[in-house]
Coordinates of C-alpha atoms in Angstrom, one line a residue:
X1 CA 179.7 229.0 112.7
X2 CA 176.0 230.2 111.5
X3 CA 173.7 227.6 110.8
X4 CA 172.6 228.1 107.0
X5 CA 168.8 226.8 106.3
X6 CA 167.7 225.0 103.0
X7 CA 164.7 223.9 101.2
X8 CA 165.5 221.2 98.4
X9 CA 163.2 220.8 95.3
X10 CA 163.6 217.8 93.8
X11 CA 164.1 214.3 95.6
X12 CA 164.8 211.7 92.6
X13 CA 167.7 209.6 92.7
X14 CA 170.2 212.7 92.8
X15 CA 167.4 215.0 94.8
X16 CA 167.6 212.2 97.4
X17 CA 171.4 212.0 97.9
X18 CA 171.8 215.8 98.2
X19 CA 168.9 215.8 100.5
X20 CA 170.1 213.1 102.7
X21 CA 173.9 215.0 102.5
X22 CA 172.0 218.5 103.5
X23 CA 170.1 216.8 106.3
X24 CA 173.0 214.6 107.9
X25 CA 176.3 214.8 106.9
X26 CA 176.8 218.6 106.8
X27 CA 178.2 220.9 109.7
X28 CA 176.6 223.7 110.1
X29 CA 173.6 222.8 107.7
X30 CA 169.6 222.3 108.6
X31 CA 167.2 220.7 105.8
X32 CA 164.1 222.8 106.4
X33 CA 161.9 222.0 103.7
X34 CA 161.3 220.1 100.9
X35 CA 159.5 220.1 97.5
X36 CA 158.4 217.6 95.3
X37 CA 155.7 216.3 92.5
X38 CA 155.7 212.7 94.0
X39 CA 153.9 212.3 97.4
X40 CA 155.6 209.3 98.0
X41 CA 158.8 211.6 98.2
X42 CA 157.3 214.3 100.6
X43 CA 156.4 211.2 103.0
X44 CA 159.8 210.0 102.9
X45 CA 161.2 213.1 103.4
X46 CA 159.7 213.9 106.7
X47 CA 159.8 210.3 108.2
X48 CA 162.8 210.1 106.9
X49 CA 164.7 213.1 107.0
X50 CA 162.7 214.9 109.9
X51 CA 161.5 217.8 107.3
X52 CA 159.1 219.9 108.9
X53 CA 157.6 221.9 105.4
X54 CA 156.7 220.0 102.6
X55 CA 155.0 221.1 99.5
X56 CA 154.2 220.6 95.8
X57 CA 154.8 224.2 95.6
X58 CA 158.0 225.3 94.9
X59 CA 156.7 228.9 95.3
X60 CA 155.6 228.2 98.4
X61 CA 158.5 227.1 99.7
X62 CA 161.0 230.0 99.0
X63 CA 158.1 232.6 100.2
X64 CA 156.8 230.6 103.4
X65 CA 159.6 227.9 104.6
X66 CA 162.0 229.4 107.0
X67 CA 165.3 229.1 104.8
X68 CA 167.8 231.1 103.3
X69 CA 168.9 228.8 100.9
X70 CA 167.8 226.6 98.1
X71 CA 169.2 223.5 96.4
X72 CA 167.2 223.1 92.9
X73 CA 167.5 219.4 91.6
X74 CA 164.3 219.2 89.6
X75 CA 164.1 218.6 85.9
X76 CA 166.1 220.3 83.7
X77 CA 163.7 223.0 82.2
X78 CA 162.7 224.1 86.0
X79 CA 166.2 225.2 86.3
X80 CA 166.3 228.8 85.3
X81 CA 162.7 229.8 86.4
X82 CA 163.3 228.3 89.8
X83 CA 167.2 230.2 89.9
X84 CA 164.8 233.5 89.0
X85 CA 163.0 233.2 92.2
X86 CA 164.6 232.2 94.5
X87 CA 167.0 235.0 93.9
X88 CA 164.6 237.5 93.5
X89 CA 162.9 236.0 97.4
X90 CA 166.7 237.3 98.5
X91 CA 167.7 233.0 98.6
X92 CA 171.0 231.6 98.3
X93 CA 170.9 229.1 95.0
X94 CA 172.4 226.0 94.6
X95 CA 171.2 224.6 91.4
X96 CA 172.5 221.0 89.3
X97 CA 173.4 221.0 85.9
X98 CA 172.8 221.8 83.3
X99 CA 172.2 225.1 84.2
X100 CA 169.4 225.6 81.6
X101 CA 168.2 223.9 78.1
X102 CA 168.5 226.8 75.9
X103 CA 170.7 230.0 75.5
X104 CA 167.6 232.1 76.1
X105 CA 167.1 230.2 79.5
X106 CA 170.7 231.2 80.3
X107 CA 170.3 234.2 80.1
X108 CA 167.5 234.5 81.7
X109 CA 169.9 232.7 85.2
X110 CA 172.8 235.1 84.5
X111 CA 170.5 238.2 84.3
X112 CA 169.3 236.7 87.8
X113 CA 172.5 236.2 89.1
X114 CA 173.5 239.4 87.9
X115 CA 170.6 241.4 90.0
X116 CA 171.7 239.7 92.9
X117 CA 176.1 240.2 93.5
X118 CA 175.1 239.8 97.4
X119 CA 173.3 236.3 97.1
X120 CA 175.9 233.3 95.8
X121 CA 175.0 231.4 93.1
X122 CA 176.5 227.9 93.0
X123 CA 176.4 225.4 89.8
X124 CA 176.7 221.8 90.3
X125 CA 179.1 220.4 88.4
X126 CA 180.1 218.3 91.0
X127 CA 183.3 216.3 89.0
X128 CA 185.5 219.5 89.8
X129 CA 184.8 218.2 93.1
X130 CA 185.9 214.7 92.8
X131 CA 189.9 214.1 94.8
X132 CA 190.9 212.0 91.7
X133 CA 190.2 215.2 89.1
X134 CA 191.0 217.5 91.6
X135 CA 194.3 216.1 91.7
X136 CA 194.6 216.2 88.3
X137 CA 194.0 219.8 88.1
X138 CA 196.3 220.4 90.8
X139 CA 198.9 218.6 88.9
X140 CA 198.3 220.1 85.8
X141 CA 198.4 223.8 87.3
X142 CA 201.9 222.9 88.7
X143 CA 203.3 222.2 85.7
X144 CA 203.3 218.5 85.8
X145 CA 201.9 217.7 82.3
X146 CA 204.1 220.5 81.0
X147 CA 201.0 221.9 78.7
X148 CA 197.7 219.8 78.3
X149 CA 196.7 219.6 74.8
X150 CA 194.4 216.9 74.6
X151 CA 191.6 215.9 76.6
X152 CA 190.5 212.5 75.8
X153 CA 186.5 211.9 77.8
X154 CA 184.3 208.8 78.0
X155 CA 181.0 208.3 79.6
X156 CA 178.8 205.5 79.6
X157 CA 176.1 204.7 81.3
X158 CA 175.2 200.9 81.9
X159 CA 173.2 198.4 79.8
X160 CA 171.0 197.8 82.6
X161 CA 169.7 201.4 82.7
X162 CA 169.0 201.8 79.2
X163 CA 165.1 201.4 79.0
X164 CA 164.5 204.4 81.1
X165 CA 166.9 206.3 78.6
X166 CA 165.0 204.8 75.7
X167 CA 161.9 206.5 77.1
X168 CA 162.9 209.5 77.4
X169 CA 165.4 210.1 74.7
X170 CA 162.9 211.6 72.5
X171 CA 162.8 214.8 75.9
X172 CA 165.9 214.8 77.1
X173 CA 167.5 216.6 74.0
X174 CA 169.6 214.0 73.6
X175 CA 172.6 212.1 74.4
X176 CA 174.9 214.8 74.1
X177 CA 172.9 217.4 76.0
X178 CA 171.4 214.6 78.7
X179 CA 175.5 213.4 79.2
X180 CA 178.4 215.6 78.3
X181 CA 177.8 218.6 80.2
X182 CA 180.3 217.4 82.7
X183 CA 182.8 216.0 80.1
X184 CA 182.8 219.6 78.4
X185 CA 183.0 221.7 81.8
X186 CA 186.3 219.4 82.6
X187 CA 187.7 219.7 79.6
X188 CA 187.7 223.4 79.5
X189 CA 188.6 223.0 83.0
X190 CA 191.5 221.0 82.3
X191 CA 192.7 222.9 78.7
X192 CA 192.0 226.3 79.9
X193 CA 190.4 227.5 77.2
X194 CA 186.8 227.8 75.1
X195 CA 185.2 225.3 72.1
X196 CA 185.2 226.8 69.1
X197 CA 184.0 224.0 66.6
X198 CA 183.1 220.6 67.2
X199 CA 181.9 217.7 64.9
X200 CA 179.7 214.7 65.8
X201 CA 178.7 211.4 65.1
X202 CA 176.6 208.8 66.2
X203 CA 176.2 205.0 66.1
X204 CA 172.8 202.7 66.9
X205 CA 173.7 199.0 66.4
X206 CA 172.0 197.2 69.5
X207 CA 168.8 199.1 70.5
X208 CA 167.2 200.6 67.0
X209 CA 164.7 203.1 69.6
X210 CA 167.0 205.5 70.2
X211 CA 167.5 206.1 66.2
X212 CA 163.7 205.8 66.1
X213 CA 163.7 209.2 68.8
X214 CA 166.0 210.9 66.8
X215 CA 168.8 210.2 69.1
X216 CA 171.8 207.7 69.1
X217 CA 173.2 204.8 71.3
X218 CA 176.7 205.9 71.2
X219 CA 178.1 209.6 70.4
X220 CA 181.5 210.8 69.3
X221 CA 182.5 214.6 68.9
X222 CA 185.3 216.1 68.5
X223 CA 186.0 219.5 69.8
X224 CA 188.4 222.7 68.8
X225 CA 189.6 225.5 71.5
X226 CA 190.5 229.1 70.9
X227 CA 194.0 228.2 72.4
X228 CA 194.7 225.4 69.9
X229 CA 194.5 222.6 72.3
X230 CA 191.7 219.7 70.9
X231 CA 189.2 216.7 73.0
X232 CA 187.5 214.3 72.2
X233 CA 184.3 212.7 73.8
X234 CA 183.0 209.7 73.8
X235 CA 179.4 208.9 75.5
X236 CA 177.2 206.0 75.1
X237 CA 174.5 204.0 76.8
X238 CA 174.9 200.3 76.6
X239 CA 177.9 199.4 79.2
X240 CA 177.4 195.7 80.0
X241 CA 179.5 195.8 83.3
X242 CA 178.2 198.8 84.6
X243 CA 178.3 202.9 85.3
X244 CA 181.8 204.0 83.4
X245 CA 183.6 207.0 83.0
X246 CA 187.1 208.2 82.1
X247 CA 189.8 211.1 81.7
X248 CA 192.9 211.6 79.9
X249 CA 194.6 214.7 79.6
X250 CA 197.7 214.3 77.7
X251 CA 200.6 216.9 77.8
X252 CA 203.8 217.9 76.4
X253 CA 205.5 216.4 79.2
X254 CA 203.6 213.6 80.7
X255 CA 199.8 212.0 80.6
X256 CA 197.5 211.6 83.7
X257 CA 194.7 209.2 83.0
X258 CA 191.7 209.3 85.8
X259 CA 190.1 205.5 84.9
X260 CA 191.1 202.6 86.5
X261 CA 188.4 199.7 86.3
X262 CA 185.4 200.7 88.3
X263 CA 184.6 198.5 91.1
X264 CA 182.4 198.9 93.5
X265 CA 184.5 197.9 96.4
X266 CA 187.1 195.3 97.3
X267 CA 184.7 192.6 97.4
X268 CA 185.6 189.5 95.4
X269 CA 183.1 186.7 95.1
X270 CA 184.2 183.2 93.7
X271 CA 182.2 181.4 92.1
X272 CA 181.8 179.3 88.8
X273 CA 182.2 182.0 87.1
X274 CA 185.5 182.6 88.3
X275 CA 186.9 185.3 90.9
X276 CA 185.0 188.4 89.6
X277 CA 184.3 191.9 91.4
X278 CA 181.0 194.0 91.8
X279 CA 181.4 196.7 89.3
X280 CA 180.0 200.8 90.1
X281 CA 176.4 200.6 89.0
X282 CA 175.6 204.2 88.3
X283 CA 176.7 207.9 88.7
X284 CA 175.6 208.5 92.1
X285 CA 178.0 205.6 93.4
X286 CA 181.0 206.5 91.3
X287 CA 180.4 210.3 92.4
X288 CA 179.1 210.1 96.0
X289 CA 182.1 211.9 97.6
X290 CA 181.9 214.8 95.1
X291 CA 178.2 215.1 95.5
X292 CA 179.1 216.0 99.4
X293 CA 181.7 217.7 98.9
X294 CA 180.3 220.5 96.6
X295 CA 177.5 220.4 98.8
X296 CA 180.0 221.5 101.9
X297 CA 181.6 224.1 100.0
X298 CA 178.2 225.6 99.1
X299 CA 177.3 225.5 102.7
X300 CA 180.6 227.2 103.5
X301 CA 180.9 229.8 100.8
X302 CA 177.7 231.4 102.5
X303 CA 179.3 230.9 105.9
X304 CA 182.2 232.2 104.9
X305 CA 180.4 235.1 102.3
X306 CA 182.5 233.5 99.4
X307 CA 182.2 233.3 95.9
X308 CA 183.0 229.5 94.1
X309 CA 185.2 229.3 91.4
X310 CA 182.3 228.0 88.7
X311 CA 179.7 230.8 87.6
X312 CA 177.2 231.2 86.0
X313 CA 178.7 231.9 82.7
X314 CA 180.4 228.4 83.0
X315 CA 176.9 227.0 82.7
X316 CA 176.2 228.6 79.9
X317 CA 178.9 228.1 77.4
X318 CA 178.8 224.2 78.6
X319 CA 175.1 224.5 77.4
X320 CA 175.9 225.7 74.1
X321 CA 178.2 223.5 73.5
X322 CA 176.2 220.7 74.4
X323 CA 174.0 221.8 71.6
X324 CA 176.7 222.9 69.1
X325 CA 177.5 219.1 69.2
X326 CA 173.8 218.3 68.7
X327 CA 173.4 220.1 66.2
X328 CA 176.4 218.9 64.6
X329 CA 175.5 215.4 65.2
X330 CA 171.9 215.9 63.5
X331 CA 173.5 218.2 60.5
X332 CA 176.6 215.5 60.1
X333 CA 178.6 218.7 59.5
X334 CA 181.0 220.9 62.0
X335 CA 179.4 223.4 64.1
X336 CA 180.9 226.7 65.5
X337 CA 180.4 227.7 68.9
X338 CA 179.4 231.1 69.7
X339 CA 178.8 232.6 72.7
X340 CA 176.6 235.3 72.5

């Protein structure tokens, strides 16, 4: 088996847990280099991780670090500029969701992508990756559901994060856009099929900035599919137990429900509060297996010279229909998806 080299731009909190995955837990894998805007996460990264090549430059790495792959985990509008180059430098791409922040920056990536049918491209969305909705899948394609209609999606994040979404809601685009992307990509997933209208709504009852940035506390949408099946969504910000999120596909013939209430492990502490457990207290916990595990399979499918099952073009329609629903939610009227 061929060792595969990568450089990794981006080492926030997800940066740094694909970064520590690429450097440790991955046969066949070397971490080579590393890119970031914070020096404090270069220094890490070669005490820690024993990279060799670090660099603000994310052009210098793909031109003078000795890899043949790249992992992109930097902000979102870096995505399709950096996806660009390091194809057109003859790299391997890993990237994170989404895959860009507007349709033009799309097409920019499949263009790219496009250019370049002997270099894999591999998007991040990671909860295809997960064993709990990868068994749900599995079920659903042999027939256990009988046919999935519904697809019923909650995500929120916990109260004790909401500051540092408070600051940025007035850049990230917006609840929907900042968290759905993975709801809609499982959702099409699951219901085999593509959104063609959604309506939104939003609520703001305990933290009046996020109305202030033009954004809400808690979203709803509903969306339509081309094959008559329908979802709903669900996202909000203020969980006061901690990180949760939540599936139900519902079929003619049976429902599966991926939930269950998220604990952190099988710790229970008494106390005179009771018997209470620690609950998950963000996405990288609740996800941490999927994280690896999409990071092995991109490792492989350029051992292996293997395409993944998500594309490019997945990226993009779950981009535009993370802004349908934005749009809806600002207009307070449906929206029709079109992919152009």
């Amino acid at each position: 088996m061929k060792e595969v080299k990568v450089g990794i731009v981006g080492l926030g909190r997800l940066g740094s847990v694909h970064a520590e995955n690429l450097a440790f837990k991955i046969p066949g894998c070397k971490l080579m280099a590393a890119c970031s805007l914070e020096q404090k996460e270069l220094d890490w990264a070669k005490t820690d991780l024993k990279v060799d090549f670090v660099t603000t430059d994310y052009k210098k790495m793909v031109d003078e670090a000795d890899i043949e792959a790249v992992a992109i985990v930097s902000s979102s509008p870096e995505h399709c500029w950096m996806i660009e180059y390091a194809l057109d430098a003859g790299k391997h791409v890993f990237t994170d969701k989404p895959l860009g922040c507007s349709l033009e920056e799309c097409k920019r990536a499949e263009a790219a992508v496009e250019r370049h049918p002997d270099k894999l491209f591999f998007l991040g969305f990671m909860r295809r990756y997960d064993p709990s909705y990868a068994d749900a899948k599995a079920q659903i394609e042999a027939g256990k559901v009988g046919k999935p209609y519904l697809v019923k999606a909650t995500g929120l994040d916990p109260e004790a994060c909401v500051e540092s979404c408070i600051q940025f809601c007035k850049t990230s685009g917006g609840i929907f856009i900042d968290a759905a992307s993975h709801d809609v990509d499982l959702m099409r997933w699951f219901l085999g099929g593509e959104v063609t209208e959604v309506y939104a709504a939003g609520t703001t009852f305990k933290h009046p900035e996020f109305a202030a940035g033009g954004d809400t506390e808690t979203g709803m949408a509903m969306l339509k599919f081309d094959n008559g099946t329908v979802a709903f969504l669900h996202v909000g910000r203020t969980a006061p137990h901690g990180y949760h999120t939540e599936t139900e596909i519902v079929g003619t013939d049976a429902h599966i429900r991926v939930a269950g209430i998220p604990w952190k492990n099988r710790a229970m502490i008494f106390d005179a509060n009771g018997a209470c457990q620690p609950i998950i207290e963000n996405f990288p916990q609740r996800f941490a297996e999927a994280y690896l595990l999409e990071m092995v399979d991109f490792i492989k499918c350029i051992q292996e010279d293997r395409k993944p099952e998500l594309t490019v073009y997945d990226g993009t329609k779950a981009t535009l229909v993370t802004y349908a629903i934005t749009d809806s939610f600002h207009s307070g009227k449906p929206v029709q998806v079109e992919y152009k």
